XYZ file of C-alpha atoms in Angstrom:
585
model
C 22.882 17.480 -5.824
C 20.413 20.444 -5.383
C 21.527 23.279 -3.314
C 19.936 25.990 -1.160
C 20.062 29.613 -2.374
C 23.218 29.874 -0.217
C 24.876 27.259 -2.358
C 25.018 24.730 0.475
C 23.735 21.206 -0.247
C 20.069 20.584 0.149
C 19.112 17.397 -1.751
C 21.481 14.565 -2.701
C 20.491 11.383 -4.501
C 20.456 9.350 -7.662
C 17.658 9.788 -10.126
C 17.053 9.374 -13.823
C 17.422 12.780 -15.469
C 13.715 13.332 -15.837
C 12.856 12.325 -12.278
C 14.173 15.292 -10.337
C 13.498 18.964 -11.307
C 13.895 22.144 -9.358
C 12.765 25.801 -9.953
C 14.493 28.664 -8.154
C 13.035 32.104 -7.655
C 14.880 34.572 -5.399
C 15.839 32.657 -2.119
C 13.078 30.053 -2.795
C 13.650 26.524 -4.148
C 10.858 24.019 -5.106
C 11.726 20.527 -6.291
C 9.743 17.321 -7.307
C 11.494 13.961 -7.315
C 9.463 11.057 -8.988
C 6.825 11.450 -11.693
C 5.161 14.717 -11.881
C 3.986 16.039 -15.286
C 4.035 19.723 -14.188
C 5.833 21.904 -16.593
C 8.961 23.950 -15.604
C 6.902 27.127 -15.804
C 4.262 25.659 -13.360
C 7.005 24.835 -10.895
C 8.512 28.318 -11.383
C 5.071 29.774 -10.571
C 4.736 27.681 -7.438
C 8.242 28.931 -6.284
C 7.362 32.485 -7.038
C 4.222 32.340 -4.891
C 5.992 30.879 -1.888
C 6.552 33.138 1.030
C 6.711 30.433 3.712
C 6.836 26.713 3.417
C 3.186 26.661 4.592
C 2.163 28.162 1.271
C 3.141 24.896 -0.436
C -0.195 23.322 0.669
C -1.913 24.737 -2.366
C 0.547 23.218 -4.755
C 0.484 19.893 -2.882
C -3.245 19.618 -3.401
C -3.003 20.592 -7.146
C 0.017 18.761 -8.606
C -0.603 15.493 -10.337
C 1.456 12.332 -10.584
C 3.367 10.605 -7.781
C 6.315 12.379 -6.499
C 8.104 13.831 -3.394
C 7.569 17.601 -3.031
C 10.248 19.736 -1.438
C 10.689 23.463 -0.749
C 13.411 25.548 0.637
C 12.313 29.018 1.742
C 14.682 31.436 3.625
C 16.414 28.494 5.397
C 13.372 26.548 6.264
C 12.657 23.152 4.570
C 9.559 21.276 3.920
C 9.530 17.730 2.426
C 6.593 15.286 1.896
C 5.616 12.064 0.081
C 2.157 11.218 -1.165
C -1.142 10.611 0.759
C -0.914 6.885 -0.251
C 2.620 6.420 0.962
C 3.760 5.190 -2.451
C 6.214 7.983 -1.966
C 7.436 7.769 1.610
C 9.511 10.012 3.741
C 11.636 9.081 6.801
C 13.682 11.204 9.182
C 16.294 10.875 11.877
C 19.064 13.084 13.682
C 22.596 13.066 12.621
C 24.981 15.030 14.747
C 22.077 16.921 16.357
C 20.597 17.918 12.947
C 17.385 16.622 11.318
C 17.991 14.635 8.165
C 15.387 13.002 5.836
C 15.432 10.436 3.061
C 12.936 8.373 1.069
C 14.362 5.090 2.591
C 14.882 4.256 6.250
C 17.978 2.143 5.607
C 19.666 5.214 4.110
C 19.280 6.994 7.411
C 20.114 3.887 9.433
C 23.523 3.742 7.683
C 24.135 7.406 8.297
C 23.436 7.289 12.015
C 24.803 3.765 12.563
C 21.357 2.484 13.704
C 20.670 -1.113 14.738
C 17.488 -3.032 14.372
C 14.403 -2.242 16.671
C 13.248 -5.638 17.868
C 10.065 -4.086 19.286
C 9.122 -3.197 15.641
C 10.188 -6.484 14.367
C 7.663 -8.093 16.841
C 5.053 -5.666 15.566
C 5.747 -6.761 11.993
C 4.692 -10.398 12.873
C 1.114 -9.195 13.309
C -1.512 -10.758 11.038
C -3.271 -7.963 9.036
C -0.358 -5.571 9.707
C -0.174 -3.140 12.564
C -2.839 -0.464 12.931
C -2.337 3.289 12.679
C -0.318 4.928 14.144
C 2.145 1.992 14.461
C 1.729 0.801 10.762
C 4.601 2.815 9.348
C 7.076 2.400 12.170
C 10.548 1.587 10.724
C 12.442 -1.466 11.875
C 15.582 0.710 12.435
C 16.293 2.493 15.879
C 16.227 6.164 15.775
C 14.447 6.333 12.368
C 10.885 7.502 12.041
C 8.449 7.700 9.154
C 6.627 10.837 8.203
C 2.958 9.539 8.051
C 1.404 9.581 4.694
C -0.454 12.843 4.263
C 1.925 14.658 6.644
C 4.957 16.751 5.835
C 8.353 17.300 7.508
C 9.275 20.805 8.497
C 12.978 21.374 9.084
C 13.907 24.519 10.840
C 17.107 26.639 10.670
C 18.318 25.398 14.055
C 18.427 21.750 12.873
C 15.206 20.654 14.612
C 12.176 19.271 12.735
C 8.502 18.489 13.261
C 5.675 17.030 11.266
C 2.413 18.683 10.231
C -0.619 17.230 8.539
C -1.293 18.622 5.052
C -3.844 16.056 3.551
C -6.891 14.277 4.877
C -9.817 12.436 3.162
C -12.265 14.723 1.551
C -15.887 14.878 2.920
C -18.036 12.472 0.779
C -20.444 14.897 -0.469
C -20.299 14.821 -4.374
C -23.110 13.252 -6.248
C -22.336 10.255 -8.416
C -22.434 11.976 -11.875
C -20.233 14.832 -10.873
C -17.951 12.506 -8.894
C -17.574 10.083 -11.826
C -16.458 12.953 -14.020
C -13.822 13.905 -11.448
C -12.549 10.298 -11.268
C -12.527 9.991 -15.086
C -10.491 13.168 -15.373
C -8.093 12.245 -12.658
C -7.573 8.671 -13.653
C -7.173 9.406 -17.423
C -4.624 12.062 -16.591
C -2.791 9.697 -14.262
C -2.409 7.128 -17.012
C -2.103 9.376 -20.126
C 0.648 11.524 -18.764
C 2.764 8.569 -17.779
C 2.191 6.838 -21.201
C 3.030 9.944 -23.086
C 6.387 10.343 -21.238
C 7.286 6.590 -21.712
C 5.655 5.457 -24.964
C 6.252 3.138 -26.758
C 8.220 1.329 -23.998
C 4.993 0.593 -21.929
C 3.613 -2.598 -20.504
C 0.652 -3.391 -18.221
C -0.867 -6.087 -16.095
C -3.892 -7.681 -17.838
C -5.260 -10.375 -15.604
C -8.827 -9.979 -17.031
C -9.946 -8.117 -13.891
C -11.661 -4.842 -13.742
C -8.805 -2.895 -12.312
C -5.899 -4.011 -14.542
C -8.274 -4.124 -17.514
C -9.195 -0.415 -16.905
C -5.706 0.663 -16.759
C -4.706 -1.409 -19.881
C -7.484 -0.001 -21.980
C -6.580 3.568 -21.006
C -2.975 3.042 -21.746
C -3.796 1.470 -25.157
C -5.460 4.826 -26.241
C -2.035 6.307 -26.411
C 0.329 3.227 -26.782
C -1.027 1.053 -29.638
C 2.003 -1.166 -29.402
C 1.333 -1.893 -25.786
C 2.666 -4.985 -24.096
C 0.013 -6.658 -21.754
C 1.022 -9.405 -19.371
C -1.067 -12.176 -17.846
C -0.024 -14.961 -15.515
C -1.918 -18.286 -15.893
C -3.244 -19.914 -12.766
C -4.222 -23.452 -11.693
C -7.719 -22.792 -10.539
C -9.916 -24.409 -13.284
C -13.010 -22.578 -11.804
C -11.301 -19.153 -12.226
C -12.538 -17.079 -15.246
C -9.718 -14.574 -15.542
C -8.282 -16.347 -18.728
C -11.640 -16.134 -20.564
C -12.035 -12.366 -19.660
C -8.489 -11.685 -20.644
C -8.945 -13.374 -23.959
C -12.193 -11.519 -24.638
C -10.643 -8.192 -23.670
C -7.578 -8.759 -25.667
C -9.747 -8.875 -28.703
C -10.406 -5.160 -28.116
C -6.663 -4.532 -28.421
C -5.570 -5.845 -31.827
C -2.439 -3.668 -31.901
C -1.096 -4.849 -28.577
C 1.343 -7.636 -27.895
C 0.002 -10.133 -25.275
C 2.485 -12.053 -23.154
C 1.188 -15.062 -21.324
C 3.431 -16.279 -18.374
C 2.682 -19.983 -18.417
C 2.393 -21.568 -15.044
C 4.816 -24.388 -15.799
C 7.466 -21.909 -16.916
C 7.219 -19.275 -14.223
C 8.105 -19.172 -10.588
C 5.335 -20.260 -8.175
C 4.323 -18.656 -4.930
C 7.030 -19.113 -2.181
C 9.712 -19.702 -4.791
C 13.220 -18.460 -4.403
C 13.136 -17.664 -0.668
C 16.373 -19.443 -0.134
C 17.838 -16.787 -2.453
C 16.108 -13.874 -0.751
C 18.525 -11.071 -1.639
C 16.900 -10.897 -5.115
C 13.451 -10.642 -3.675
C 13.912 -7.988 -0.873
C 14.923 -4.430 -0.423
C 17.269 -3.455 2.488
C 14.763 -0.848 3.767
C 12.383 -3.203 5.410
C 10.720 -6.668 5.463
C 8.963 -7.059 2.143
C 5.276 -7.091 1.416
C 3.977 -9.947 -0.720
C 7.116 -11.926 0.001
C 5.473 -15.073 -1.331
C 5.198 -13.369 -4.705
C 8.769 -12.022 -4.786
C 10.137 -14.496 -7.369
C 7.155 -13.858 -9.566
C 7.654 -10.114 -9.422
C 11.345 -10.394 -10.346
C 10.436 -12.722 -13.141
C 7.843 -10.142 -14.442
C 10.374 -7.340 -14.273
C 12.849 -9.358 -16.171
C 10.328 -10.360 -18.881
C 8.998 -6.932 -19.551
C 12.405 -5.306 -19.463
C 13.614 -7.894 -22.037
C 10.900 -6.654 -24.303
C 11.861 -3.067 -23.984
C 9.313 -1.883 -21.438
C 10.473 1.007 -19.218
C 7.094 1.687 -17.703
C 4.790 -1.009 -16.134
C 1.353 0.092 -15.128
C -0.583 -2.077 -12.580
C -4.199 -2.140 -11.283
C -3.202 -2.202 -7.557
C -5.136 0.173 -5.548
C -8.374 -0.266 -7.398
C -9.865 -2.507 -4.634
C -8.588 -0.137 -1.843
C -10.067 3.055 -3.519
C -13.225 1.754 -5.017
C -14.312 -1.438 -3.316
C -16.101 0.003 -0.351
C -19.281 -1.821 -0.098
C -18.534 -3.272 3.449
C -16.129 -0.660 4.874
C -18.657 2.156 4.468
C -21.717 0.534 6.174
C -21.039 1.715 9.826
C -20.805 5.310 8.578
C -23.493 4.969 5.875
C -26.227 4.017 8.442
C -25.531 7.178 10.349
C -25.312 9.595 7.435
C -28.202 8.028 5.417
C -30.077 5.632 7.632
C -32.634 4.381 5.161
C -30.086 3.886 2.402
C -27.667 2.340 4.897
C -30.340 0.003 6.182
C -31.027 -1.322 2.644
C -27.447 -1.736 1.972
C -26.963 -3.784 5.231
C -29.936 -5.874 4.282
C -28.421 -6.582 0.915
C -24.950 -7.361 2.317
C -26.335 -9.744 4.913
C -28.168 -11.510 2.120
C -25.070 -11.762 0.000
C -22.708 -12.797 2.871
C -25.108 -14.627 5.212
C -24.274 -12.326 8.124
C -26.170 -13.363 11.357
C -28.476 -10.633 12.675
C -27.193 -9.898 16.154
C -23.491 -9.566 15.425
C -24.412 -7.224 12.589
C -26.539 -5.061 14.830
C -23.902 -5.027 17.626
C -21.278 -3.942 15.065
C -23.400 -1.170 13.637
C -24.434 0.003 17.138
C -20.861 0.265 18.431
C -19.898 3.867 19.010
C -16.526 3.373 20.504
C -13.733 5.877 19.633
C -10.661 4.864 17.712
C -8.425 5.234 20.819
C -10.696 2.900 22.814
C -10.726 0.409 19.955
C -6.891 0.512 19.726
C -6.501 -0.012 23.445
C -8.787 -3.029 23.303
C -6.600 -4.943 20.701
C -4.010 -6.121 23.123
C -6.316 -8.424 24.964
C -7.372 -10.019 21.563
C -3.991 -10.886 20.205
C -4.205 -14.642 20.840
C -7.857 -14.974 20.121
C -9.013 -16.949 17.024
C -9.700 -14.761 14.082
C -13.423 -14.156 13.598
C -15.380 -16.371 11.282
C -15.477 -15.136 7.710
C -19.302 -15.199 8.023
C -19.225 -12.412 10.630
C -19.072 -8.715 9.454
C -16.098 -6.597 10.152
C -17.655 -3.187 11.136
C -15.060 -1.879 13.534
C -12.424 0.689 12.824
C -10.301 -1.865 10.820
C -9.763 -5.558 10.485
C -8.837 -7.569 13.473
C -5.113 -8.035 14.342
C -3.705 -11.259 15.852
C -0.273 -12.552 16.908
C 0.584 -15.929 15.325
C 0.633 -18.988 17.695
C 4.369 -19.407 17.187
C 5.314 -15.989 18.612
C 7.000 -16.074 22.106
C 5.494 -14.685 25.206
C 8.076 -11.960 25.125
C 7.075 -10.922 21.540
C 3.388 -10.989 22.588
C 4.060 -8.852 25.684
C 6.042 -6.401 23.534
C 3.153 -5.894 20.910
C 0.549 -5.648 23.693
C 2.572 -2.930 25.423
C 3.075 -1.034 21.993
C -0.646 -1.130 21.422
C -1.348 0.074 25.006
C 1.143 2.979 24.789
C -0.246 4.094 21.306
C -3.769 3.972 22.760
C -2.732 6.243 25.678
C -1.663 9.011 23.366
C -5.329 9.019 21.996
C -4.412 9.138 18.410
C -6.881 10.598 15.924
C -8.153 8.291 13.208
C -7.100 8.768 9.709
C -10.463 10.087 8.715
C -13.490 11.760 10.262
C -15.425 8.429 10.509
C -14.869 4.666 10.155
C -15.453 4.622 6.424
C -12.909 7.338 5.775
C -10.421 5.798 8.376
C -10.507 2.187 7.141
C -10.383 3.353 3.396
C -7.327 5.497 4.074
C -5.679 2.698 6.084
C -6.171 0.204 3.144
C -4.852 2.734 0.768
C -1.692 3.267 2.922
C -1.203 -0.477 3.059
C -1.567 -0.651 -0.755
C 0.927 2.208 -1.065
C 3.543 0.463 0.972
C 3.113 -2.673 -1.090
C 3.378 -0.805 -4.318
C 6.504 0.886 -2.983
C 8.082 -2.549 -2.357
C 7.330 -3.796 -5.838
C 8.583 -0.539 -7.483
C 11.809 -0.945 -5.696
C 12.231 -4.504 -7.167
C 11.216 -3.365 -10.681
C 13.612 -0.377 -10.390
C 16.529 -2.748 -10.189
C 15.659 -3.979 -13.677
C 15.218 -0.578 -15.217
C 11.446 -0.605 -15.095
C 9.272 2.178 -13.556
C 6.335 0.493 -11.712
C 3.342 2.746 -11.471
C -0.123 2.345 -9.777
C -2.313 5.211 -11.097
C -5.205 4.311 -8.876
C -3.086 5.464 -5.817
C -2.254 8.961 -7.184
C -3.498 11.514 -4.710
C -5.908 13.263 -7.183
C -7.481 9.956 -7.969
C -7.957 8.976 -4.295
C -9.454 12.449 -3.530
C -11.890 12.204 -6.546
C -13.143 8.801 -5.411
C -13.330 9.482 -1.727
C -15.256 12.696 -2.255
C -18.249 10.789 -3.752
C -21.327 10.275 -1.604
C -21.161 6.960 0.405
C -24.604 5.846 -0.779
C -23.276 5.948 -4.349
C -20.026 4.075 -3.541
C -21.249 1.397 -1.164
C -23.975 -0.306 -2.794
C -23.530 -4.109 -2.701
C -25.711 -4.689 -5.724
C -23.045 -3.509 -8.161
C -19.363 -4.004 -8.306
C -17.416 -0.830 -8.119
C -20.202 1.438 -9.379
C -18.244 4.618 -9.204
C -15.399 3.205 -11.361
C -17.887 1.875 -13.761
C -19.620 5.135 -14.161
C -16.317 7.015 -14.515
C -14.841 4.749 -17.346
C -18.006 4.317 -19.493
C -17.042 4.880 -23.058
C -13.328 4.415 -22.419
C -13.313 0.888 -21.314
C -15.510 -2.070 -22.802
C -18.843 -2.110 -21.075
C -18.711 -5.914 -20.528
C -15.612 -5.363 -18.407
C -17.190 -2.690 -16.245
C -20.112 -5.066 -15.713
C -17.948 -7.988 -14.568
C -19.149 -9.172 -11.072
C -16.699 -12.068 -10.425
C -13.188 -12.021 -9.020
C -10.750 -14.852 -9.345
C -9.038 -16.540 -6.455
C -5.413 -17.719 -6.647
C -5.749 -20.131 -3.607
C -4.867 -23.271 -5.604
C -1.795 -21.583 -6.825
C -0.796 -20.601 -3.218
C -1.309 -24.196 -2.013
C 0.730 -25.625 -4.916
C 3.588 -23.156 -4.138
C 3.453 -24.174 -0.460
C 3.692 -27.955 -1.381
C 6.547 -27.339 -3.904
C 8.598 -25.216 -1.451
C 7.724 -26.617 1.933
C 11.205 -28.053 2.375
C 12.786 -24.591 1.793
C 10.470 -22.912 4.298
C 11.143 -25.658 6.870
C 14.895 -25.064 6.492
C 14.360 -21.301 7.059
C 12.902 -22.084 10.459
C 15.587 -24.561 11.568
C 17.647 -22.155 13.657
C 15.949 -19.009 12.290
C 17.275 -15.505 13.075
C 13.811 -14.527 14.403
C 14.199 -17.378 16.900
C 17.643 -16.189 17.798
C 16.164 -12.887 18.679
C 13.602 -14.402 20.923
C 10.604 -13.516 18.825
C 9.321 -17.054 17.595
C 9.469 -20.572 18.348
C 10.855 -22.457 15.244
C 9.219 -25.667 16.313
C 5.731 -24.107 16.287
C 6.338 -22.556 12.790
C 7.532 -25.904 11.428
C 4.440 -27.584 12.875
C 2.190 -25.031 11.132
C 4.090 -25.597 7.885
C 3.365 -29.360 8.148
C -0.389 -28.802 8.886
C -2.918 -28.957 6.093
C -4.770 -25.730 5.284
C -8.265 -25.712 4.053
C -8.236 -22.005 3.211
C -5.647 -19.431 2.144
C -6.837 -17.265 5.043
C -5.165 -19.574 7.494
C -1.803 -18.927 5.714
C -2.046 -15.181 6.275
C -0.253 -15.428 9.650
C 2.651 -17.104 7.972
C 3.556 -14.286 5.402
C 4.689 -11.667 7.833
C 6.881 -14.152 9.693
C 8.347 -15.346 6.415
C 8.948 -11.724 5.251
C 10.896 -10.765 8.490
C 12.974 -13.964 8.359
C 14.050 -13.779 4.685
C 14.753 -10.008 5.073
C 16.998 -10.552 8.212
C 18.979 -13.059 6.249
C 19.927 -10.407 3.575
C 21.407 -8.008 6.251
C 25.065 -7.772 7.034
C 26.165 -9.927 9.973
C 26.297 -7.137 12.476
C 22.690 -6.438 11.982
C 21.564 -10.083 12.063
C 22.429 -10.672 15.675
C 20.322 -9.471 18.489
C 21.772 -6.542 20.532
C 23.632 -7.550 23.757
C 21.557 -7.198 26.927
C 22.302 -4.028 28.949
C 25.469 -4.435 30.940
C 26.849 -7.315 28.820
C 30.321 -7.315 27.366
């Protein structure tokens, strides 16, 4: 327990000894909860300079790592997570007073909250709900502080949110920007490894992102444990790349999780309590058993820190997401990039021109989504140049669920929300990053149950800022794969890895998992809790499970529904049942 200057309780929780630190100067308190390599002297300096909680902005933009940042100044409190949402913050009112926590279920228990069926309906969307609905908790009366915003708690018990972070303007040339990325990413990895070595493990799929993190970690952890999971796809080249890259790491231990001796996709969903957190429906639910298996394997070998490459795509793979903005900022460069992307993806001319010419605001785009919820998803051969990817309701959702989501989108649009960035490139990149942050938060929760800290250095705020600050024309070229990351890591990571242009697909593994566990999935939707709440039609879900699927994209609609169902089954009985209609006894 941390206290205010008055001695009254301020922050209560459970952390490892090195994961919560506080500095006190006069009536001011500053605390970090999570991973933050700042020294005690640095935190004391921050506390000494604070006159109001607004003064914390400077420290929030300077501190590295991934942690919650809190301050108490003369009775006013400020609390915030990270720009990516890996560290999230939620708030509610208890006995008329604002309270905050890093998990929504903590607050739900405190205030006796039930489930919000409107939000459960929203969680069934394919491609996830768009901003500002994306982070809406599934508990009534609980709200999320949006990533990049802080919560200000006043002396009278009220609270409000304020934005403290937004994407930087992309003005930095490639050479200068690559140096900034290099400095931010190496610090993100090195500081974590120094604190945990030698008990460190990493993903090593053979891909650019995990390979980059692995080689950076190996500089300070020669006894590093790398982990790769084998796959069924005989056309995939991850195994060959991983074997080649492991040759650069002679002192590391390399663990191969053989396909026949590891959980498959969709495994274990009938024992979902091990694969979920009580806070919200899980992301990557089809991979839950594989993630738990990973945690158990690395923990058994002594790892206490597992580094992953998640976030690399969201931060650095911007060749398509930047095009709408690029043609406005740099018309000639943008036109060449569009031409190259059309040639690579076989985009038809007129849909591309229409997408690039669209000048609709974010609010108008949000308002248009309700009328598209039952439309088929656009062809993969068509470009996505709007504010974000299209969202759809699965065919098995009920008319009531569809009407609920339509109304939520309409109401959100009438508030005319500002986008997450100044233009489409910044907005969609920030939204992808926030989705990646929520996913990492879920995996970190699973891993923590096995004593392993799960970290995604690509999603540290300083790394995100360094990457998004680079000129779009240098980040968005379709002729090279992640050119900014390649420039930044030159000399630290093998050149052949930075030049890799392929990316493996786990589609065969997904189909195999579906075949193996179809019976379990069918049982989940024979009297499902979602159907009991009037949100889905079980017969339609079962029909979809019996249907053959030619591409993994057609299975995307299934995963949110699975996540909600298996999560509901882990809750106490009082939360499983739908609320009684008004006036019922």
